[in-house]
Tab-separated table of C-alpha atoms in Angstrom:
chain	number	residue	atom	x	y	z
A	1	UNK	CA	128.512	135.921	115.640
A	2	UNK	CA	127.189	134.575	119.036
A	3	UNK	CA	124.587	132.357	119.193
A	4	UNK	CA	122.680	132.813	122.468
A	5	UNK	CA	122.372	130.192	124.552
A	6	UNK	CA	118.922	128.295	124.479
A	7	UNK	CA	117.849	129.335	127.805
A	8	UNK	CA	117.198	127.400	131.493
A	9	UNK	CA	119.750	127.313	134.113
A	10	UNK	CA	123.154	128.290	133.674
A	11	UNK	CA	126.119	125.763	133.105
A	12	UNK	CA	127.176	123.949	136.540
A	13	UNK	CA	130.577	123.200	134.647
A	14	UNK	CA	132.880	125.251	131.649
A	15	UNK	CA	134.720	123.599	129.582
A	16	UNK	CA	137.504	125.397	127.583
A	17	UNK	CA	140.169	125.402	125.472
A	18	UNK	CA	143.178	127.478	125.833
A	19	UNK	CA	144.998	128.198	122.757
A	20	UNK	CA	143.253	130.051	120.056
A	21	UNK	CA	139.772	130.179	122.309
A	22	UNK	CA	140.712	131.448	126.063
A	23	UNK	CA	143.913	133.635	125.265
A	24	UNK	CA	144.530	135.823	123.080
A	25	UNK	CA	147.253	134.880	120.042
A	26	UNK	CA	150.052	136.368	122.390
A	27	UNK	CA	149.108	134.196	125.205
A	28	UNK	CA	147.712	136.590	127.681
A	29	UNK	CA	144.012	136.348	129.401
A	30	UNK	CA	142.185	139.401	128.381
A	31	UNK	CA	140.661	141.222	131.896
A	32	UNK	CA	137.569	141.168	130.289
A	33	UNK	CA	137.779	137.139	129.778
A	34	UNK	CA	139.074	137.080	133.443
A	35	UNK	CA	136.542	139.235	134.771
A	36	UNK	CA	133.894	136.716	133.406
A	37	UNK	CA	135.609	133.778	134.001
A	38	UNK	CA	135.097	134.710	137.926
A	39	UNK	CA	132.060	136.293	137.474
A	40	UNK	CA	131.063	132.360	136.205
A	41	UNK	CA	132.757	130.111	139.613
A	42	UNK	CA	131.266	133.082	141.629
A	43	UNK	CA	128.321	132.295	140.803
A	44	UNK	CA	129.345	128.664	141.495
A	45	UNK	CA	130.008	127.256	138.156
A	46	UNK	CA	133.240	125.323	137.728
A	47	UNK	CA	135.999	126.312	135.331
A	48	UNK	CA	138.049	123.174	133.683
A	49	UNK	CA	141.002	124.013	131.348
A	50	UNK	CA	140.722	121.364	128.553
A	51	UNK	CA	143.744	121.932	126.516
A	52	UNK	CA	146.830	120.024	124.020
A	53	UNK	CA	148.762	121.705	126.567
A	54	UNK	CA	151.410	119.906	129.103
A	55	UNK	CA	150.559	120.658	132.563
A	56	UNK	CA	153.473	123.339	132.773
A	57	UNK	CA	151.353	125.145	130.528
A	58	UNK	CA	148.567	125.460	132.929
A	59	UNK	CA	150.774	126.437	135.754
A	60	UNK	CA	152.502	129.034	133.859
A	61	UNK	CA	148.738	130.232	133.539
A	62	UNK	CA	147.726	129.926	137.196
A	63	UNK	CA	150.383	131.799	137.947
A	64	UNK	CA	149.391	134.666	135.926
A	65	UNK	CA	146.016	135.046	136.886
A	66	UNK	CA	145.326	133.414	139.623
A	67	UNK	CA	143.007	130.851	138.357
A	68	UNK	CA	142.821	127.148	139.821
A	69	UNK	CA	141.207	124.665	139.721
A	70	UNK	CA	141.318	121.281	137.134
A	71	UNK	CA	142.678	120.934	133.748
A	72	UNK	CA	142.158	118.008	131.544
A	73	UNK	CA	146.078	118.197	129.777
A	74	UNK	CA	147.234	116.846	126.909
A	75	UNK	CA	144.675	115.931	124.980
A	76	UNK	CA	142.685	113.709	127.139
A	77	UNK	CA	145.676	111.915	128.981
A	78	UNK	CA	146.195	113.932	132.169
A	79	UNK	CA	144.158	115.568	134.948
A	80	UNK	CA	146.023	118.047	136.768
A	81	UNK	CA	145.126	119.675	140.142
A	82	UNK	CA	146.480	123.479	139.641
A	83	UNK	CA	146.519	124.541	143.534
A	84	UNK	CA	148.335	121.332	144.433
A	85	UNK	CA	150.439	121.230	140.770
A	86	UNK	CA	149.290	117.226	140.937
A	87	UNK	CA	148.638	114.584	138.606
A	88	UNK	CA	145.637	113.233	139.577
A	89	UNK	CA	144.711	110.704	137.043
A	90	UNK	CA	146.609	109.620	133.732
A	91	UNK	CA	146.528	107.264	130.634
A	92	UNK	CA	149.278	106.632	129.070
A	93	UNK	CA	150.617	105.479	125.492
A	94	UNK	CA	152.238	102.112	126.067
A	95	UNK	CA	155.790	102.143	124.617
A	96	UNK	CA	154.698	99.012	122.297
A	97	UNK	CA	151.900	100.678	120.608
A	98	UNK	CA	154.322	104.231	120.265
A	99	UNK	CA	156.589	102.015	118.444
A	100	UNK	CA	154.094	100.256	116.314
A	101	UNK	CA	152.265	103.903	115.139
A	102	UNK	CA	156.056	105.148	113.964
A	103	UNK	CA	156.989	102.081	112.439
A	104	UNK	CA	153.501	102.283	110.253
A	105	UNK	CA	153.748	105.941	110.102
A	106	UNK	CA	157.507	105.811	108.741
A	107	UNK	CA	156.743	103.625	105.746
A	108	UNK	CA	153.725	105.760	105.227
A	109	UNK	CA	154.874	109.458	105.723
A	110	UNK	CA	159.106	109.779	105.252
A	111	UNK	CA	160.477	112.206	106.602
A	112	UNK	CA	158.540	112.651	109.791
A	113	UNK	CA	160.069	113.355	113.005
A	114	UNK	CA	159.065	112.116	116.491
A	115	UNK	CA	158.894	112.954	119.920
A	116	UNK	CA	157.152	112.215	123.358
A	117	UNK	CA	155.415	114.821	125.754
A	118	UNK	CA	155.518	113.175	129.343
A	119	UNK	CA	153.700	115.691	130.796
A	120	UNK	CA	156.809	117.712	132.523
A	121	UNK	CA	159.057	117.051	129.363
A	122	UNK	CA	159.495	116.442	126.430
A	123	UNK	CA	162.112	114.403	124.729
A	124	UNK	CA	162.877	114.276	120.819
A	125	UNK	CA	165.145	112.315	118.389
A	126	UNK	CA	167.116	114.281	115.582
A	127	UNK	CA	164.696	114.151	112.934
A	128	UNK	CA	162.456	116.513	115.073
A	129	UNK	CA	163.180	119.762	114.301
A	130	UNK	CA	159.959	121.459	115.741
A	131	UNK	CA	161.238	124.113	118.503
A	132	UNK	CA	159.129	126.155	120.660
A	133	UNK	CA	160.684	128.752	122.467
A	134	UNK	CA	158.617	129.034	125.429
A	135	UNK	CA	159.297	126.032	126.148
A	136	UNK	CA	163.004	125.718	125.667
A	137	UNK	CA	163.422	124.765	129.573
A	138	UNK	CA	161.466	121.449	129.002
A	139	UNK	CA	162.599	120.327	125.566
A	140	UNK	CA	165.609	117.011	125.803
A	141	UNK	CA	167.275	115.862	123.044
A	142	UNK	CA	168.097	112.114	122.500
A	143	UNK	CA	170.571	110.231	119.850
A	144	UNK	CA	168.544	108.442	118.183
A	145	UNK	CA	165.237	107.338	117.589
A	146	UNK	CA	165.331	104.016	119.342
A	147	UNK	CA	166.279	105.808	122.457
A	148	UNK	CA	162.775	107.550	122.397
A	149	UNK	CA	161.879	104.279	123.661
A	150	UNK	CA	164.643	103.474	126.128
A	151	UNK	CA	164.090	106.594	128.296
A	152	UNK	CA	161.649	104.986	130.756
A	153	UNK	CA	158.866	107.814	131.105
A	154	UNK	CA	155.556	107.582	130.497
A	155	UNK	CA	154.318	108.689	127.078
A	156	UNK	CA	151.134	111.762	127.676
A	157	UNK	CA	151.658	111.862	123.899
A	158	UNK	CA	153.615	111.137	120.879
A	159	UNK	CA	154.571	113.978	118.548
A	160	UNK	CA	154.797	113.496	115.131
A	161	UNK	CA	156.216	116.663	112.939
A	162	UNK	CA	157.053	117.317	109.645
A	163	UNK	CA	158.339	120.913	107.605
A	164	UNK	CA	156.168	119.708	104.776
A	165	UNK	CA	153.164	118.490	105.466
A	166	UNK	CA	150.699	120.420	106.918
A	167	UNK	CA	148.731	118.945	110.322
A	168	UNK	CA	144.906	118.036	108.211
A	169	UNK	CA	147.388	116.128	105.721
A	170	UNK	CA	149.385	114.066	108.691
A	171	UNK	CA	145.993	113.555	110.259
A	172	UNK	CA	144.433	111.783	107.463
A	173	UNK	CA	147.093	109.467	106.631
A	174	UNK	CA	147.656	108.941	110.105
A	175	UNK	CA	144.044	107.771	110.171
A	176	UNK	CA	144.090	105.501	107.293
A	177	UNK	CA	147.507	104.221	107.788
A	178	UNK	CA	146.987	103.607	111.404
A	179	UNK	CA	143.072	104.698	112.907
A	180	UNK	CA	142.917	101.123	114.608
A	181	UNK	CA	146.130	101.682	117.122
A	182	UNK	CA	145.929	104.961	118.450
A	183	UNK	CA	143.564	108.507	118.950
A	184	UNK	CA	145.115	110.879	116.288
A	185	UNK	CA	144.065	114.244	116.370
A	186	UNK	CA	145.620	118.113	115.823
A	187	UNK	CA	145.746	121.342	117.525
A	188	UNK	CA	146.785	123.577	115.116
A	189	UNK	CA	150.565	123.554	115.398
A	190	UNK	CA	152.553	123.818	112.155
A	191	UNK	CA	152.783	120.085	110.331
A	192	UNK	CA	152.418	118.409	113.936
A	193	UNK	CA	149.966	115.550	114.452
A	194	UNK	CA	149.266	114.395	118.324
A	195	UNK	CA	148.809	111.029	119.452
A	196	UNK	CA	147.328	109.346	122.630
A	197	UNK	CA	146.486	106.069	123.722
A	198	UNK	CA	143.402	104.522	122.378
A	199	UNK	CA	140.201	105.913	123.013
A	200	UNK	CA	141.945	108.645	125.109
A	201	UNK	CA	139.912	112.116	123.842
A	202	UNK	CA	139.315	115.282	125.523
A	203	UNK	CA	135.322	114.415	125.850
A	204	UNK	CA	136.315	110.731	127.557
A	205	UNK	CA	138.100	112.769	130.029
A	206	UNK	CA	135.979	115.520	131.317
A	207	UNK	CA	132.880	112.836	130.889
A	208	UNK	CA	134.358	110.830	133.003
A	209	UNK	CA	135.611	114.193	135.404
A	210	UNK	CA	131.931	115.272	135.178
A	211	UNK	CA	130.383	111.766	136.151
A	212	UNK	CA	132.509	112.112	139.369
A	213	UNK	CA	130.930	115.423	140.521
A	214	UNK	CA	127.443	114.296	139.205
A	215	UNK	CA	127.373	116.448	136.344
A	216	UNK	CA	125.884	116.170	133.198
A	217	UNK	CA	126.357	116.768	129.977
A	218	UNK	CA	123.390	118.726	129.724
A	219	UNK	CA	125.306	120.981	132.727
A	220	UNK	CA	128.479	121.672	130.963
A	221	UNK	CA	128.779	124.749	127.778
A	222	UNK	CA	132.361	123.890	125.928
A	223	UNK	CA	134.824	126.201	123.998
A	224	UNK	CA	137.173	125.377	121.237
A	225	UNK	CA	138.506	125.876	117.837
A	226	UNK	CA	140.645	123.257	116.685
A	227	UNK	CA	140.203	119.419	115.643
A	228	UNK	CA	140.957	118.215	119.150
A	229	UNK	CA	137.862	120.284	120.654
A	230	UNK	CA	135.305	118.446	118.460
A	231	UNK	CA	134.820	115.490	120.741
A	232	UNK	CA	134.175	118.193	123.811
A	233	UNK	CA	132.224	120.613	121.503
A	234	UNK	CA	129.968	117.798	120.626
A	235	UNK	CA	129.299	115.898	123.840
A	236	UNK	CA	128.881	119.099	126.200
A	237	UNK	CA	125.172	120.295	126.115
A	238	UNK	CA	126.496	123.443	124.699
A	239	UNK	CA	129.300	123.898	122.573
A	240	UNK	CA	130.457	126.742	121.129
A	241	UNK	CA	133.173	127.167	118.138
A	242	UNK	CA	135.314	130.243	118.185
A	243	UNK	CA	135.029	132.905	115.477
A	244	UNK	CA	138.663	132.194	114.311
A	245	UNK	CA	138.519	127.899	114.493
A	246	UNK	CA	139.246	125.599	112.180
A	247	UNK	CA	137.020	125.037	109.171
A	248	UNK	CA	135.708	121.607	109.957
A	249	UNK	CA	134.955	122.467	113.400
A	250	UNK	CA	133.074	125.617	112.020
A	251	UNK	CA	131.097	123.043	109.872
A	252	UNK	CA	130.429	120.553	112.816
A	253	UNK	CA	129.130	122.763	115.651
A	254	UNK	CA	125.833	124.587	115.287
A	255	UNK	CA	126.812	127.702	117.798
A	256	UNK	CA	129.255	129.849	116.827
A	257	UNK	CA	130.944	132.886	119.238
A	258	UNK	CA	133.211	135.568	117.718
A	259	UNK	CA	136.710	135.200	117.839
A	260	UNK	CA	140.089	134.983	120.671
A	261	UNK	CA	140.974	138.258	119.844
A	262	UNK	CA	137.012	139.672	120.092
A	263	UNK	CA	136.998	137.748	123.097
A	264	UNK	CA	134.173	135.184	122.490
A	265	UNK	CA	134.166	133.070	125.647
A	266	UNK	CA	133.853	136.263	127.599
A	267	UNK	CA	131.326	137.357	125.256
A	268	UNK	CA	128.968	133.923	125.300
A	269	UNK	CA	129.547	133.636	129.779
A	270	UNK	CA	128.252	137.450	129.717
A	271	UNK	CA	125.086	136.475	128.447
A	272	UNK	CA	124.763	133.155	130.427
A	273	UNK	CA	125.695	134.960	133.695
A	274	UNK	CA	123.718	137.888	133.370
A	275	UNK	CA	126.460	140.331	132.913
A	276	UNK	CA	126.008	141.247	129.055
């Protein structure tokens, strides 16, 4: 159920998720999400897209709709223009500390595959048998393992997947096993744990995004529903949990909207835009 917000101006800045908050669980931008969505930078707030996804995602997106503007991408480690498709700022995973987190990883959770996003690809070694078919174009094998590390590119993220374990389970031994070296952190995807460079969040991001326009944290209402959308859900003035998110982010953050499918972002910008 939607908690209204508590009142005063409306948000200079949104901040949302995309997968299992913004679309729908095909994908697709509902019109009535769009129609608020421009309804909101009409009346001159700023949209960012703060998403797990690759920047390819976001384009694919843009496209679609015809929204621009910024998305934070993958996790924390990318900013991406959408009207000039441009990395504007990034953080990468050093290749030392990748191999240090699978080395600890390995002895602690067999049978885990790996792989690296780069932020236009992503390469895997055979023991990673996670396959997405949307994005098909983008996925490289390599030999082996050690050759993860040989490729030259930079590392957005490292993958880490596994056909038995589910994603909470891979996140807390992750965490024990390694907390000190990296951020580890889920979106939801089947037995796949996400890892960025240290201290590199979705929240560190957009703060730092925000501090550049002179924005606030007081200024921004946030989205989300999965693990990865606490540390925006919690710094943004406002944050809202979807209907349909994850149990300990529905236990973390006070305001609540309905669901993806009921369309709850559209549902909580209605009311702060006047359009309800």
């Amino acid at each position: 159920m939607t908690r209204p917000h508590s009142g005063g101006p409306s948000p200079r800045l949104i901040a949302t998720d995309l997968d299992g908050t913004l679309l729908r669980n095909d994908g697709s931008l509902s019109p009535r999400t769009l129609r608020a969505l421009r309804t909101a930078t009409g009346a001159g707030a700023e949209v960012v897209f703060v998403t797990a996804r690759p920047p390819r995602y976001v384009d694919r997106l843009s496209a679609a709709t015809g929204l621009a503007g910024t998305a934070v991408c993958s996790n924390g480690a990318l900013v991406y223009d959408l009207a000039s498709r441009t990395v504007t700022a990034s953080r990468a995973l050093p290749v030392a500390v990748a191999r240090k987190i699978v080395t600890v990883l390995s002895a602690a959770l067999p049978d885990v595959g790996y792989a690296v996003e780069t932020g236009h690809r992503v390469l895997y070694e055979p023991a990673y048998l996670l396959r997405l078919p949307e994005d098909a174009a983008a996925e490289s094998p390599v030999p082996s393992l050690a050759d993860l590390w040989t490729a030259d590119v930079p590392i957005a993220k490292l993958l880490a997947w596994s056909a038995r374990l589910d994603a909470d389970h891979l996140l807390a031994a992750a965490q024990e096993a390694a907390g000190a070296e990296a951020q580890f952190t889920h979106s939801g995807g089947r037995g796949l744990l996400e890892v960025t460079a240290p201290g590199v969040t979705k929240a560190g991001t957009l703060s730092g995004l925000c501090a550049g326009r002179g924005i606030t944290a007081a200024d921004v209402v946030a989205f989300g529903d999965m693990p990865n959308d606490l540390t925006i859900l919690t710094w943004a003035g406002t944050g809202y949990a979807m209907g349909n998110a994850h149990p300990a982010v529905l236990a973390s953050v006070r305001r609540h909207t309905t669901t993806n499918e009921e369309d709850g972002v559209a549902a909580v910008l209605e009311q702060l835009f006047g359009t309800a």
